CSV table of C-alpha atoms in Angstrom, one decimal:
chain,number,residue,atom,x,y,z
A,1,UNK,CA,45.5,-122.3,-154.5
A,2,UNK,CA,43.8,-120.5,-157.6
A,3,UNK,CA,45.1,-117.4,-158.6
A,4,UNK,CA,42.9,-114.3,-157.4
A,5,UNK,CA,40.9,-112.9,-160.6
A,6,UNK,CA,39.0,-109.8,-161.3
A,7,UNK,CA,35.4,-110.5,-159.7
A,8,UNK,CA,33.7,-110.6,-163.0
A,9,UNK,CA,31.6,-113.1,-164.2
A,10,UNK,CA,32.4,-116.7,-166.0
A,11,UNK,CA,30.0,-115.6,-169.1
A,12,UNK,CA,31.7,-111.9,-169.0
A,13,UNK,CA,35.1,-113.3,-169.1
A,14,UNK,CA,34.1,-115.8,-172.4
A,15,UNK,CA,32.5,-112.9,-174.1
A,16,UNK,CA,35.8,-111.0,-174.0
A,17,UNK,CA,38.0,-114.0,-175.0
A,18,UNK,CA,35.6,-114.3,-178.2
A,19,UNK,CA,34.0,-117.7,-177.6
A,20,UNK,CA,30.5,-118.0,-177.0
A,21,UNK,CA,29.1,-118.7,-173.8
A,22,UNK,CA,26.7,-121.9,-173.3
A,23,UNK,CA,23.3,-121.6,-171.8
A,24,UNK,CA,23.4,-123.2,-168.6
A,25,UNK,CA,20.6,-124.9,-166.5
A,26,UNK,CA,22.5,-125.8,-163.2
A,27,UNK,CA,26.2,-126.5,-163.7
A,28,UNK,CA,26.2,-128.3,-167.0
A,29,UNK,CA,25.5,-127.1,-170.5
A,30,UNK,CA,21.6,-127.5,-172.2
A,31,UNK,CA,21.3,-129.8,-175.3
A,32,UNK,CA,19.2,-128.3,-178.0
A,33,UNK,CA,16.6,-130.8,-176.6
A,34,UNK,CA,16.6,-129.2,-173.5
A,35,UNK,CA,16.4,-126.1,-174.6
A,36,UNK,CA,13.3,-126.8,-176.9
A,37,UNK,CA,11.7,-128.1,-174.2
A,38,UNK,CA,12.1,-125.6,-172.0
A,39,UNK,CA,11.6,-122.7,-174.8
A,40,UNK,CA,8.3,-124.6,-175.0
A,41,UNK,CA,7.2,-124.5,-171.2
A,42,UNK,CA,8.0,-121.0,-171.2
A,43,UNK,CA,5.8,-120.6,-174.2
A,44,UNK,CA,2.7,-122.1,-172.5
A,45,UNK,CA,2.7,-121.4,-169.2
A,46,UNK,CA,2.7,-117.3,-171.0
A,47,UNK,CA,-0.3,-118.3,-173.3
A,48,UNK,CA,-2.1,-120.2,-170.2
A,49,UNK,CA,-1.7,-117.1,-168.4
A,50,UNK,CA,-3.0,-114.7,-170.4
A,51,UNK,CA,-5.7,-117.2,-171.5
A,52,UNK,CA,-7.3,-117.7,-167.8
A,53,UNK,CA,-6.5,-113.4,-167.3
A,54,UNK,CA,-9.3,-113.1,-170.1
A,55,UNK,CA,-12.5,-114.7,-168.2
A,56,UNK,CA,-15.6,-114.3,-170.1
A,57,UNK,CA,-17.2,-113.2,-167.3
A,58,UNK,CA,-15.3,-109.7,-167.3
A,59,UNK,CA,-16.0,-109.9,-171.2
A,60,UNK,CA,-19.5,-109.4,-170.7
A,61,UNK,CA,-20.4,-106.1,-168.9
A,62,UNK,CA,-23.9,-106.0,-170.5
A,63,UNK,CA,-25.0,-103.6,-167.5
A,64,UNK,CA,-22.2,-100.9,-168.0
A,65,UNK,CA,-22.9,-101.0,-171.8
A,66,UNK,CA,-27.0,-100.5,-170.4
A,67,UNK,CA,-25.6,-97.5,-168.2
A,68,UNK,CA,-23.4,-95.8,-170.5
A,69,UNK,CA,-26.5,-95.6,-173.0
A,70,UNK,CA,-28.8,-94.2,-170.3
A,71,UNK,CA,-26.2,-91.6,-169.7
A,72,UNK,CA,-26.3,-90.8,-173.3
A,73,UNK,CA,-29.7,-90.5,-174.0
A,74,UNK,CA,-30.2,-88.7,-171.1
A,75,UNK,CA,-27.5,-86.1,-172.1
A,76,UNK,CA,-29.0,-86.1,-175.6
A,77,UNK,CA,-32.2,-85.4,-173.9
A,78,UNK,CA,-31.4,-82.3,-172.5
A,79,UNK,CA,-30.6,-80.8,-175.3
A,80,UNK,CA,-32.8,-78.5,-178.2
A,81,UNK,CA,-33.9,-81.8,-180.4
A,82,UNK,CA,-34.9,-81.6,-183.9
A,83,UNK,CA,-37.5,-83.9,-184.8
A,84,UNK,CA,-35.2,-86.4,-186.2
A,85,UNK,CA,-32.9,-86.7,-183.2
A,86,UNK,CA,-36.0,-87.2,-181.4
A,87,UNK,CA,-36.9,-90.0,-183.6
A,88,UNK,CA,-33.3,-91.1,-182.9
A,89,UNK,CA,-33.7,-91.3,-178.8
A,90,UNK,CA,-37.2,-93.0,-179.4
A,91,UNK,CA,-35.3,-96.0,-181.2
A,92,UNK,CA,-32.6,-95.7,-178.7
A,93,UNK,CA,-34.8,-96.0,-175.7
A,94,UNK,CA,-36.0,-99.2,-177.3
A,95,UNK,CA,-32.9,-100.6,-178.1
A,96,UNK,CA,-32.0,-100.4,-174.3
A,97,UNK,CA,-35.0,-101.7,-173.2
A,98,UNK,CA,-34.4,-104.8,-175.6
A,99,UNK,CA,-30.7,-104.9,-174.3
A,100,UNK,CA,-32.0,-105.1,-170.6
A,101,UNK,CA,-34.2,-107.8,-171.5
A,102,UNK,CA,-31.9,-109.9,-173.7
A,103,UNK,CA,-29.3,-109.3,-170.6
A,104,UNK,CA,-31.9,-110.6,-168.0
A,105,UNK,CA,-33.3,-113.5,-169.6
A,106,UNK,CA,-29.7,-114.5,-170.9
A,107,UNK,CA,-29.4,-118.4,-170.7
A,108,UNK,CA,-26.2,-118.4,-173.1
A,109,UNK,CA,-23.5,-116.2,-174.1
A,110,UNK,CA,-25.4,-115.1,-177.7
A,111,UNK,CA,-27.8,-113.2,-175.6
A,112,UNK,CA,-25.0,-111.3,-173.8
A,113,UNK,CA,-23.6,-110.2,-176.8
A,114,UNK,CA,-26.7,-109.2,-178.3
A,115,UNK,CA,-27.4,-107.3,-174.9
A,116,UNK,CA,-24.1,-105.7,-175.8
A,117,UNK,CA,-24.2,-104.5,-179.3
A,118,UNK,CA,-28.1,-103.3,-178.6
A,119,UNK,CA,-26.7,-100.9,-175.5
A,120,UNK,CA,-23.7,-100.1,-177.9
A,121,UNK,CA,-26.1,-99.2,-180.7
A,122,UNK,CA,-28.4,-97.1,-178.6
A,123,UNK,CA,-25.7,-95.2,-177.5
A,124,UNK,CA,-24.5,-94.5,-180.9
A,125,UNK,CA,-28.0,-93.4,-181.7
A,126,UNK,CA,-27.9,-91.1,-179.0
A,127,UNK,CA,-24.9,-90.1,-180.0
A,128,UNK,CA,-26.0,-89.3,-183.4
A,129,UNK,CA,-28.8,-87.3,-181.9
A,130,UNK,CA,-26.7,-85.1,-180.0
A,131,UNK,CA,-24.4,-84.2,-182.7
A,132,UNK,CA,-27.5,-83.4,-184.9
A,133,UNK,CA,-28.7,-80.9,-182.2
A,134,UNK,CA,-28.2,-77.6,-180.9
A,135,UNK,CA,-26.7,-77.2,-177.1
């Protein structure tokens, strides 16, 4: 019969004797191979995760960029505009109207992301026309 021991943990009870404790898969020690190849699995199933997380269908939220530079322009609109910032929401206005039609007619992902930095730079213009004018 085995002598009753504290209940702690082969790997606990090595560590405290000095020697190292091997990596185990089952009941028998990994060979570097082994453990390459598993370090490797890891590895891509992690990376084929997060590649398949990213679709490029959630990349491309042309009609939220569209919105968010309606809002702005109409928020810049409200305000006292100079005749500059004016100028500024006229270009805007067409920039979104380009970005709605590059967004509709898309037949590849070019015309998303043109849909996308055409919404983003109306709302910087917009932007810029607000900060130009008075509240």
């Amino acid at each position: 019969m085995r002598p009753a021991r504290a209940a702690e943990p082969r790997r606990a009870r090595l560590l405290t004797r000095g020697q190292e404790a091997p990596d185990r898969l089952g009941s028998r020690a990994l060979t570097s191979m082994e453990r390459r190849i598993l370090i490797f699995a890891v590895a891509w199933a992690v990376a084929s995760a997060t590649a398949l997380g990213t679709s490029p269908a959630g990349a491309w939220n042309c009609p939220v960029q569209i919105k968010s530079a309606e809002d702005t322009i109409k928020k810049a609109e409200a305000m006292k505009l100079t005749p500059e910032a004016r100028a500024l929401i006229d270009q805007a206005k067409k920039l979104v109207a380009e970005a709605k039609a590059h967004h509709t007619d898309a037949k590849a992902k070019i015309d998303h992301a043109n849909a996308m930095w055409k919404a983003k730079a109306a709302q910087a213009q917009a932007e810029s026309a607000a900060a130009i004018s008075t509240p």
